[in-house]
XYZ file of C-alpha atoms in Angstrom:
666
model
C 0.000 0.000 0.000
C 1.421 3.380 -1.016
C 1.309 5.945 1.785
C -0.838 9.040 1.356
C 0.941 12.321 0.659
C 1.608 14.621 3.584
C 3.004 17.654 1.767
C 0.642 20.312 0.507
C 0.235 20.211 -3.307
C 2.158 23.420 -3.971
C 5.205 22.421 -1.927
C 5.131 18.963 -3.469
C 5.129 20.327 -7.040
C 7.887 22.807 -6.278
C 10.089 20.111 -4.768
C 9.296 17.554 -7.485
C 10.374 19.921 -10.229
C 13.291 21.274 -8.209
C 14.683 17.755 -7.826
C 14.515 17.214 -11.587
C 16.101 20.608 -12.203
C 18.958 19.788 -9.839
C 19.712 16.735 -11.986
C 19.442 18.753 -15.194
C 21.934 21.228 -13.733
C 24.339 18.360 -13.152
C 24.056 17.623 -16.850
C 24.713 21.230 -17.805
C 27.789 21.266 -15.582
C 29.347 18.133 -17.049
C 28.496 19.209 -20.593
C 30.549 22.386 -20.125
C 33.527 20.914 -18.268
C 34.061 17.382 -19.624
C 37.208 16.500 -21.562
C 35.830 13.596 -23.589
C 34.175 14.236 -26.949
C 31.967 11.213 -26.260
C 30.602 12.694 -23.037
C 30.297 16.100 -24.696
C 27.894 14.496 -27.162
C 25.673 13.597 -24.202
C 26.639 10.001 -23.509
C 26.037 10.646 -19.832
C 23.268 10.588 -17.251
C 22.735 11.860 -13.739
C 20.494 11.047 -10.803
C 19.380 12.197 -7.376
C 18.781 9.461 -4.804
C 17.199 9.447 -1.377
C 19.088 8.372 1.747
C 18.381 4.696 0.970
C 19.821 4.983 -2.548
C 16.463 4.899 -4.351
C 16.278 7.121 -7.434
C 14.182 10.183 -6.675
C 14.798 12.157 -9.867
C 16.284 11.822 -13.349
C 17.054 14.605 -15.794
C 15.011 15.484 -18.843
C 17.755 14.384 -21.269
C 19.287 11.463 -19.407
C 19.649 8.501 -21.735
C 17.415 5.493 -21.265
C 20.087 2.860 -20.900
C 21.556 4.363 -17.736
C 18.598 5.518 -15.729
C 17.289 2.147 -14.585
C 20.720 1.127 -13.276
C 21.853 4.135 -11.259
C 20.035 3.125 -8.072
C 21.770 -0.271 -8.161
C 25.255 1.246 -8.262
C 24.357 3.813 -5.598
C 23.269 1.048 -3.244
C 26.393 -0.997 -3.981
C 28.565 1.958 -2.979
C 26.475 2.401 0.174
C 27.073 -1.224 1.141
C 30.803 -0.985 0.466
C 31.289 2.141 2.592
C 28.606 1.637 5.228
C 29.506 3.615 8.349
C 32.484 5.238 6.598
C 30.945 8.059 4.560
C 31.778 11.706 5.164
C 30.950 15.142 3.716
C 33.132 15.770 0.669
C 33.494 12.087 -0.202
C 33.055 10.977 -3.813
C 33.103 7.324 -4.875
C 33.545 5.654 -8.276
C 32.089 2.428 -9.665
C 31.587 0.909 -13.125
C 30.806 -2.702 -12.186
C 28.119 -4.194 -14.500
C 27.798 -7.228 -12.241
C 26.736 -4.913 -9.407
C 23.877 -3.422 -11.402
C 25.757 -1.238 -13.885
C 25.766 -1.451 -17.678
C 29.305 -1.934 -19.010
C 32.803 -0.912 -17.952
C 32.777 2.245 -20.094
C 29.950 3.757 -18.014
C 31.750 5.091 -14.944
C 29.631 6.498 -12.128
C 30.724 9.026 -9.486
C 28.544 9.175 -6.370
C 28.499 11.835 -3.623
C 26.657 11.562 -0.284
C 24.800 14.756 0.621
C 24.864 15.603 4.329
C 22.651 17.925 6.378
C 22.978 18.361 10.137
C 25.546 15.575 10.235
C 23.445 12.909 8.514
C 23.080 11.666 4.939
C 19.860 12.906 3.374
C 20.526 12.082 -0.290
C 23.084 11.036 -2.905
C 23.954 12.646 -6.222
C 25.349 10.529 -9.065
C 27.019 11.391 -12.357
C 27.523 8.659 -14.963
C 29.661 9.239 -18.032
C 30.770 6.969 -20.865
C 34.564 7.106 -20.881
C 35.973 6.721 -24.389
C 38.393 4.015 -23.270
C 38.800 1.893 -20.147
C 41.630 -0.320 -21.358
C 41.120 -3.803 -22.704
C 42.363 -5.440 -25.875
C 41.237 -2.864 -28.487
C 40.928 0.936 -28.648
C 37.560 1.985 -27.244
C 37.327 -1.217 -25.147
C 34.793 -3.016 -27.386
C 36.275 -6.350 -28.460
C 33.457 -8.511 -29.834
C 35.638 -11.610 -29.518
C 35.879 -11.220 -25.748
C 34.135 -14.104 -24.017
C 34.952 -12.797 -20.551
C 35.627 -9.463 -18.899
C 39.417 -9.762 -18.878
C 39.685 -8.464 -22.456
C 37.084 -5.749 -21.913
C 38.914 -3.310 -19.666
C 39.140 -2.109 -16.104
C 36.482 -3.239 -13.622
C 36.094 -0.589 -10.914
C 34.454 -1.911 -7.782
C 33.466 0.822 -5.263
C 36.473 3.046 -4.599
C 36.930 6.450 -2.925
C 38.177 9.194 -5.280
C 37.645 12.164 -2.967
C 38.230 11.714 0.773
C 36.486 14.450 2.791
C 37.085 16.791 -0.135
C 40.711 15.733 -0.764
C 41.370 14.403 -4.254
C 42.825 10.881 -4.053
C 45.339 11.517 -6.794
C 47.043 8.146 -6.473
C 43.797 6.190 -6.935
C 42.582 8.366 -9.809
C 45.875 8.108 -11.670
C 45.985 4.338 -11.151
C 42.597 4.128 -12.907
C 43.486 6.610 -15.664
C 46.841 4.971 -16.371
C 45.062 1.771 -17.383
C 43.310 3.578 -20.244
C 44.507 4.883 -23.603
C 43.601 8.501 -22.833
C 44.590 9.201 -19.211
C 44.533 12.992 -19.504
C 40.881 13.020 -20.612
C 39.962 10.499 -17.924
C 41.376 12.715 -15.167
C 39.536 15.686 -16.655
C 36.270 13.768 -16.786
C 36.680 12.619 -13.177
C 36.851 16.236 -12.052
C 33.951 17.226 -14.326
C 31.735 14.467 -12.961
C 32.731 15.188 -9.368
C 31.863 18.863 -9.825
C 28.520 17.874 -11.335
C 27.630 15.924 -8.195
C 28.604 18.980 -6.154
C 26.222 21.149 -8.182
C 23.377 18.819 -7.213
C 24.504 18.869 -3.579
C 24.420 22.677 -3.605
C 20.872 22.717 -4.968
C 19.559 20.181 -2.448
C 21.110 22.071 0.458
C 19.557 25.269 -0.894
C 16.165 23.544 -0.719
C 16.967 22.382 2.825
C 17.753 25.956 3.831
C 14.401 27.097 2.439
C 12.048 24.261 3.415
C 13.883 22.374 6.137
C 15.584 18.990 6.134
C 12.513 16.957 7.047
C 10.392 18.538 4.326
C 13.027 17.867 1.661
C 13.429 14.263 2.789
C 9.663 13.845 2.776
C 9.619 15.246 -0.731
C 12.257 12.758 -1.894
C 10.028 9.960 -0.643
C 6.723 11.325 -1.868
C 7.817 11.945 -5.466
C 8.447 8.207 -5.670
C 5.110 7.384 -4.056
C 3.360 9.710 -6.504
C 4.762 7.873 -9.539
C 3.981 4.496 -7.993
C 0.358 5.477 -7.285
C -0.147 6.855 -10.785
C 1.358 3.793 -12.458
C -0.583 1.316 -10.334
C -3.831 3.113 -11.182
C -3.057 2.968 -14.893
C -2.090 -0.695 -14.843
C -5.131 -1.611 -12.757
C -7.332 0.045 -15.399
C -5.990 -2.379 -18.036
C -7.337 -5.903 -18.521
C -5.448 -8.704 -16.821
C -3.742 -11.013 -19.266
C -0.566 -12.394 -20.786
C 1.284 -11.251 -23.892
C 4.523 -12.648 -25.256
C 6.933 -12.204 -28.116
C 10.609 -12.572 -28.932
C 13.397 -10.747 -30.675
C 16.838 -11.915 -31.720
C 20.559 -11.236 -31.608
C 22.172 -12.007 -34.980
C 24.496 -14.804 -33.915
C 26.712 -16.455 -31.340
C 30.252 -16.153 -32.767
C 31.271 -19.189 -30.704
C 28.222 -21.252 -31.686
C 26.293 -22.490 -34.684
C 24.577 -20.354 -37.302
C 21.187 -19.124 -36.146
C 19.525 -16.182 -34.458
C 19.786 -15.917 -30.654
C 16.313 -15.559 -29.092
C 15.329 -13.226 -26.274
C 11.845 -14.179 -25.110
C 9.611 -11.816 -23.178
C 6.262 -12.565 -21.565
C 4.309 -9.808 -19.850
C 1.667 -10.678 -17.307
C -0.619 -7.974 -15.961
C -2.322 -8.919 -12.754
C -4.198 -6.246 -10.878
C -1.890 -3.258 -10.506
C 1.359 -5.108 -11.202
C 3.331 -6.059 -14.327
C 5.574 -9.135 -14.455
C 8.181 -9.553 -17.207
C 9.364 -13.133 -17.630
C 12.423 -13.904 -19.785
C 12.224 -17.665 -19.344
C 13.296 -19.415 -22.550
C 15.856 -16.774 -23.521
C 19.147 -18.119 -24.839
C 22.069 -18.839 -22.480
C 24.964 -16.377 -22.527
C 26.902 -16.396 -25.790
C 30.580 -16.338 -26.718
C 30.956 -12.603 -27.225
C 30.303 -9.324 -25.410
C 26.639 -9.319 -26.506
C 25.300 -10.348 -23.089
C 23.366 -8.331 -20.536
C 23.850 -8.406 -16.779
C 20.684 -8.025 -14.717
C 21.021 -4.272 -14.168
C 21.004 -3.532 -17.884
C 18.042 -5.870 -18.431
C 16.168 -4.096 -15.651
C 16.915 -0.762 -17.301
C 15.688 -2.037 -20.690
C 12.381 -3.094 -19.145
C 11.998 0.257 -17.401
C 12.852 2.235 -20.544
C 10.646 0.147 -22.823
C 7.629 0.359 -20.540
C 8.173 4.040 -19.715
C 7.950 4.888 -23.435
C 4.207 4.205 -23.224
C 3.760 6.472 -20.183
C 5.757 9.543 -21.220
C 4.013 12.094 -19.002
C 5.197 10.715 -15.661
C 8.603 11.528 -14.169
C 10.949 8.578 -13.806
C 12.146 7.415 -10.413
C 12.124 4.322 -8.220
C 8.364 4.621 -7.764
C 8.056 3.480 -11.370
C 10.297 0.484 -10.671
C 8.070 -0.751 -7.847
C 5.186 -1.626 -10.168
C 6.974 -4.311 -12.157
C 8.820 -7.527 -11.431
C 11.424 -9.269 -13.597
C 12.044 -12.988 -13.903
C 15.423 -13.473 -15.596
C 16.959 -16.964 -15.682
C 20.450 -16.886 -14.182
C 23.168 -17.491 -16.749
C 20.947 -16.422 -19.640
C 21.764 -13.689 -22.128
C 19.643 -11.332 -19.988
C 21.268 -12.212 -16.637
C 24.967 -12.733 -17.295
C 27.198 -13.346 -14.301
C 30.842 -12.554 -13.684
C 33.098 -12.968 -15.607
C 30.981 -13.280 -18.794
C 31.617 -10.456 -21.302
C 28.895 -7.775 -21.228
C 30.379 -4.668 -22.866
C 28.047 -5.111 -25.853
C 24.974 -5.335 -23.603
C 23.291 -2.677 -25.735
C 22.485 -5.350 -28.347
C 20.187 -7.404 -26.057
C 19.099 -4.131 -24.404
C 17.492 -2.790 -27.586
C 15.953 -6.168 -28.414
C 14.273 -6.154 -25.003
C 13.020 -2.604 -25.555
C 11.590 -3.385 -28.981
C 9.962 -6.591 -27.764
C 8.318 -4.562 -25.008
C 7.250 -1.978 -27.591
C 5.533 -4.746 -29.532
C 3.742 -6.090 -26.463
C 2.532 -2.689 -25.281
C 1.457 -1.877 -28.840
C -1.105 -4.663 -28.427
C -2.241 -3.366 -25.038
C -2.298 0.339 -25.987
C -2.780 0.276 -29.786
C -3.218 4.038 -29.972
C 0.483 4.313 -29.072
C 1.630 1.354 -31.187
C 5.091 1.496 -32.763
C 7.139 -0.877 -34.911
C 10.769 -1.813 -34.354
C 13.406 0.938 -34.218
C 16.889 0.693 -35.714
C 19.732 -0.708 -33.628
C 22.429 1.558 -32.206
C 25.899 0.893 -33.590
C 29.358 1.837 -32.357
C 32.320 2.367 -34.643
C 35.715 2.478 -32.918
C 38.912 3.329 -34.758
C 42.163 3.919 -32.919
C 45.855 4.281 -33.597
C 48.581 6.918 -33.735
C 47.766 10.310 -35.265
C 50.603 10.871 -37.749
C 49.418 14.413 -38.523
C 51.220 15.564 -35.369
C 54.949 15.130 -34.610
C 54.361 13.445 -31.243
C 51.962 10.924 -32.850
C 49.488 10.782 -29.970
C 46.946 7.994 -29.598
C 43.615 8.911 -31.205
C 40.256 7.217 -30.796
C 37.490 7.841 -33.301
C 34.397 6.724 -31.414
C 31.283 7.226 -33.506
C 27.609 6.347 -33.496
C 24.899 7.262 -35.985
C 21.221 8.151 -35.887
C 18.678 6.023 -37.728
C 14.952 5.476 -38.162
C 12.278 4.650 -35.590
C 9.335 2.417 -36.345
C 6.154 3.471 -38.061
C 3.321 4.300 -35.638
C -0.407 3.929 -35.547
C -1.402 6.871 -37.727
C 2.062 8.387 -38.209
C 5.276 7.644 -40.044
C 8.339 6.833 -37.956
C 10.843 9.495 -36.974
C 13.646 10.025 -39.478
C 17.327 10.209 -38.519
C 16.796 10.039 -34.774
C 19.126 8.791 -32.063
C 18.481 5.252 -30.897
C 15.902 4.154 -28.339
C 18.990 3.141 -26.345
C 19.295 6.821 -25.464
C 17.417 9.606 -27.202
C 19.447 12.167 -25.286
C 22.500 11.262 -27.373
C 23.585 13.777 -30.000
C 24.730 12.896 -33.492
C 28.385 13.849 -33.346
C 29.423 16.847 -35.476
C 31.882 15.719 -38.135
C 33.859 18.972 -37.831
C 34.788 18.099 -34.257
C 35.602 14.527 -35.202
C 37.882 15.622 -38.046
C 39.766 18.013 -35.806
C 40.417 15.333 -33.190
C 41.050 12.384 -35.524
C 42.881 11.730 -38.816
C 39.622 10.709 -40.477
C 37.718 12.632 -43.143
C 33.958 12.242 -43.571
C 33.195 12.131 -47.285
C 29.489 11.259 -47.124
C 26.783 11.658 -44.472
C 23.271 11.613 -45.867
C 19.780 10.207 -45.468
C 19.676 6.776 -47.076
C 17.017 6.192 -49.731
C 14.905 3.025 -49.238
C 16.186 2.486 -45.686
C 12.719 2.966 -44.143
C 10.589 -0.124 -43.596
C 7.524 0.044 -45.902
C 4.071 0.181 -44.364
C 0.770 1.994 -44.349
C 2.807 4.189 -42.056
C 6.419 3.788 -43.079
C 9.350 3.645 -40.700
C 11.685 6.577 -40.331
C 14.713 6.800 -42.614
C 18.276 5.922 -41.656
C 21.563 7.372 -42.891
C 24.800 6.383 -44.577
C 28.197 7.680 -43.469
C 31.452 7.161 -45.363
C 34.905 7.994 -44.007
C 38.434 8.175 -45.400
C 41.470 7.211 -43.304
C 44.157 9.908 -43.404
C 47.695 9.960 -41.961
C 47.842 7.420 -39.150
C 49.879 4.476 -37.932
C 49.074 1.171 -36.193
C 45.373 1.787 -36.726
C 42.599 -0.763 -36.160
C 38.838 -0.611 -36.586
C 36.077 -2.362 -34.634
C 32.346 -2.347 -35.267
C 29.761 -3.159 -32.625
C 26.355 -3.605 -34.198
C 23.536 -6.053 -34.842
C 20.487 -6.606 -37.095
C 22.521 -7.731 -40.055
C 20.407 -10.892 -39.904
C 17.630 -10.177 -37.391
C 16.661 -7.255 -39.618
C 14.577 -4.418 -38.140
C 10.970 -5.632 -38.411
C 7.547 -4.165 -39.092
C 4.247 -4.948 -37.371
C 0.573 -5.235 -38.317
C 1.555 -6.031 -41.905
C 4.509 -3.652 -42.153
C 7.796 -4.723 -43.769
C 11.406 -4.796 -42.513
C 13.938 -2.074 -43.240
C 17.519 -2.963 -44.268
C 20.386 -5.099 -42.938
C 23.145 -3.403 -40.970
C 26.828 -3.852 -41.828
C 30.058 -2.059 -42.723
C 31.987 -2.136 -46.007
C 35.731 -1.492 -46.215
C 37.456 -0.519 -49.458
C 41.223 -0.769 -49.247
C 43.379 1.923 -50.838
C 43.987 0.927 -54.463
C 41.157 -1.631 -54.518
C 38.324 -1.313 -57.025
C 35.649 -2.933 -54.856
C 34.627 -2.799 -51.181
C 34.813 -5.767 -48.832
C 31.733 -6.549 -46.721
C 32.796 -6.935 -43.061
C 29.289 -7.173 -41.660
C 27.948 -5.912 -38.356
C 30.282 -7.551 -35.849
C 34.094 -7.466 -35.939
C 37.048 -6.156 -33.951
C 40.709 -5.246 -34.360
C 40.810 -5.145 -38.180
C 43.936 -3.285 -39.431
C 43.265 -0.022 -41.245
C 45.655 1.896 -43.504
C 45.936 5.361 -44.973
C 43.560 5.796 -47.904
C 41.177 3.065 -46.770
C 37.485 3.963 -47.014
C 34.826 2.572 -44.704
C 31.100 3.054 -45.083
C 28.079 1.905 -43.135
C 24.343 2.521 -43.178
C 21.908 2.653 -40.313
C 18.580 0.978 -40.803
C 15.305 2.793 -40.908
C 12.443 1.806 -38.660
C 10.057 -1.029 -39.420
C 6.797 -0.327 -41.217
C 3.379 -0.241 -39.531
C 0.424 -1.658 -41.420
C 0.105 -3.152 -44.904
C 2.163 -1.071 -47.379
C -0.504 -1.677 -50.040
C -2.796 0.490 -47.899
C -0.471 3.483 -47.965
C -1.893 6.380 -49.890
C -0.256 6.588 -53.351
C -0.006 10.333 -52.780
C 2.134 9.677 -49.676
C 4.337 7.293 -51.640
C 4.727 9.926 -54.353
C 5.796 12.465 -51.733
C 8.330 9.974 -50.343
C 9.797 9.642 -53.843
C 9.955 13.420 -54.204
C 11.700 13.640 -50.812
C 14.103 10.857 -51.868
C 13.057 8.637 -48.961
C 11.855 5.990 -51.450
C 13.151 5.210 -54.925
C 10.875 4.813 -57.944
C 11.871 1.139 -58.108
C 11.026 0.357 -54.473
C 7.813 2.375 -54.686
C 6.671 -0.252 -57.194
C 8.108 -3.301 -55.446
C 7.171 -2.459 -51.851
C 4.047 -0.318 -52.245
C 2.753 -1.321 -55.658
C 2.728 2.337 -56.690
C 3.900 2.974 -60.262
C 5.498 6.388 -60.564
C 6.758 8.021 -63.753
C 9.591 10.504 -63.685
C 8.522 13.646 -65.546
C 11.615 15.695 -64.703
C 13.719 14.370 -61.810
C 15.867 17.510 -61.852
C 12.930 19.500 -60.489
C 11.437 16.534 -58.558
C 8.529 16.245 -60.973
C 6.892 12.807 -60.806
C 3.405 11.486 -61.409
C 1.401 8.385 -60.462
C 0.198 5.973 -63.122
C -3.120 5.139 -61.501
C -4.114 2.252 -63.779
C -0.703 0.604 -63.511
C -0.739 1.131 -59.748
C -4.098 -0.575 -59.399
C -2.858 -3.549 -61.432
C 0.446 -3.747 -59.556
C -1.230 -3.702 -56.158
C -3.601 -6.457 -57.195
C -0.676 -8.537 -58.403
C 1.314 -8.083 -55.176
C -1.710 -8.905 -53.009
C -2.280 -12.031 -55.091
C 1.295 -13.297 -55.143
C 3.075 -12.231 -51.968
C 2.034 -15.293 -49.970
C 3.664 -17.326 -52.738
C 6.865 -15.320 -52.479
C 7.101 -16.330 -48.825
C 6.791 -19.981 -49.853
C 9.676 -19.801 -52.310
C 12.530 -22.226 -51.636
C 15.202 -20.168 -49.802
C 17.930 -21.811 -51.869
C 16.306 -20.372 -55.002
C 16.317 -16.936 -53.403
C 20.007 -17.309 -52.514
C 20.810 -18.320 -56.089
C 18.916 -15.337 -57.451
C 20.813 -13.012 -55.120
C 24.143 -14.438 -56.246
C 23.050 -14.066 -59.878
C 22.166 -10.415 -59.282
C 18.496 -10.768 -60.272
C 17.334 -9.714 -56.792
C 18.952 -7.549 -54.136
C 19.090 -7.480 -50.311
C 15.760 -5.707 -49.985
C 14.020 -8.227 -52.233
C 15.443 -11.070 -50.161
C 14.363 -9.550 -46.861
C 11.072 -7.853 -47.746
C 9.596 -10.196 -50.370
C 11.003 -13.599 -49.490
C 11.966 -13.207 -45.803
C 15.304 -14.883 -46.510
C 18.531 -14.154 -44.616
C 21.846 -14.578 -46.424
C 25.504 -13.901 -45.971
C 25.264 -10.528 -47.688
C 28.816 -10.810 -49.003
C 28.762 -14.095 -50.914
C 25.034 -14.903 -50.928
C 25.301 -18.125 -48.913
C 21.950 -19.124 -47.452
C 21.719 -19.024 -43.647
C 19.049 -21.695 -43.194
C 18.519 -21.514 -39.443
C 18.391 -17.721 -39.425
C 15.984 -17.774 -42.378
C 13.659 -20.235 -40.663
C 13.504 -18.073 -37.530
C 13.183 -14.835 -39.487
C 10.385 -16.240 -41.661
C 8.476 -17.457 -38.625
C 8.449 -13.962 -37.106
C 7.802 -12.366 -40.519
C 4.604 -14.418 -40.847
C 3.432 -13.307 -37.391
C 4.338 -9.651 -37.686
C 3.934 -8.903 -41.390
C 2.048 -11.512 -43.420
C -0.642 -11.965 -40.761
C -1.630 -8.335 -41.299
C -2.107 -8.577 -45.069
C -5.301 -8.938 -47.047
C -5.249 -11.136 -50.149
C -6.836 -8.565 -52.411
C -9.991 -10.643 -52.684
C -8.333 -13.410 -54.703
C -6.614 -16.662 -53.835
C -2.863 -16.360 -53.351
C -0.908 -18.045 -56.089
C 1.462 -20.921 -55.264
C 5.208 -20.423 -55.008
C 6.661 -18.490 -57.908
C 8.686 -20.023 -60.637
C 12.407 -20.311 -60.073
C 13.821 -16.848 -59.519
C 16.975 -17.677 -61.445
C 15.267 -18.306 -64.752
């Protein structure tokens, strides 16, 4: 039973918003004082906790992946230093097995004292660009355990009663590839926690310690009450789905399932991951804290008006089998936890889209990390550089609206797309192309948002390697309610002097890179929502004009035949008779396309008579996109989900579907 509020409504609202503002001010402080370009582009989050370590407030731009974990790391620090905390202390932790995310996310935590007792904690979490490990940027996809991933920081004191523990800080920084920036970021994060402390003590001076502490408790109770009322108003029931990681590098070919079942019972939600795959032989595993955060972020998306704090966490329970990909234990590698994280979020999106169809949304693109490091030969001292990049992409189509174009990932919408001018100044890498990618959006009655393509040229550097941390090369971003998938992820590398690029795919580490090499990668668009044959031809025409959809894919995916009158001035027109005939043909034959022998599809791809989008959107076939080899297990799993999410939402156009098409090769 949630206790009734004791503060008057005006004081409660003032304190509630003041707590959030204090966290936002932490963010403004670190944004202006950090040394790392990664943190500067908002890969950070902050939190205010009550005296028990429960999250009382998050900021308005804190990124989703962090916020559900910060209370875990606060409580772990409290346990480690119980009875030995003092004003001016600041502690550090990055331990994913203690409720954190991965080693790169380093948290600094400050106890806030009033009248000699702890009344709250402030916490600043920043993604350090390197924490050691086997490759620059600390993302080695071949790592099966944490010992290749970097430095694990269990709770340690960095400031002792206000005195900077220089020896401890420099021990940590010296185990990274950029110690100067790490020391700078430590001070920036510590100062951010002090900004929050100042604001809370200002509130204490105005309202009194007991009132502020009551407020910290009641903002959590408020969110819990509101959420329990909303859940109780929904029908009891069970909903389940699954999403996939592309592969287990140490296992057999086949997608790696993450299964989610939601049970609503009264005013409580239970998320059960039973049946999810055991941990795999790479860094693409999630410890419990990150899984908890994914559930919180996915569910919170459907209740955007409420503030986020531990009151929200009280209304759901998680069942995560120990040793599974969603509850990895030490020392299993977890640096790439963001891959299962976003699968959990999108699975939860799909489930809540059934419960609250007015807010329904298809699958969003998957965040990717590109890490290139070596020696910058542009400068005489040849310092170590680290090009650490991520791209925006497309979100899923929605019930009544197209998906958002070129948006940061659901992993953390507070992230900024990094400005290439800053990247080029700091790194010997030139961006030659960065544009919205035509045909990247998943087709639907409401199409997904568009992704981008970015191409880069390696300049003067030595001993350089490149790593790519991504997914959905095979478990391609999917549509719902009849909508179609978007595009496969993956990176291409064209060596200096070569006349053709080499497909490296979505998962690799420590590949040598030389001057003049060119690397290019797309981000997927979002999945489509609803049958693409129901999209207004006028909307398809506008997509062609805007260069979101090509004339060719307008015909193949939407059945809309468009003639180019004068492409130079974006003049196009719809052939209405041909469109009507094309849509009838697609409605009649698309069930047959899905019954086509996958080996025939693979042969057609190798022969060049179909492309990637044909394979994925028409035939639901997954291939090795380099040589066209059929991936039979992945195809079987992908087709099964395609039938449930896409084909089940199609009409047959009033005619019987034709049998499987003739051989695609002929």
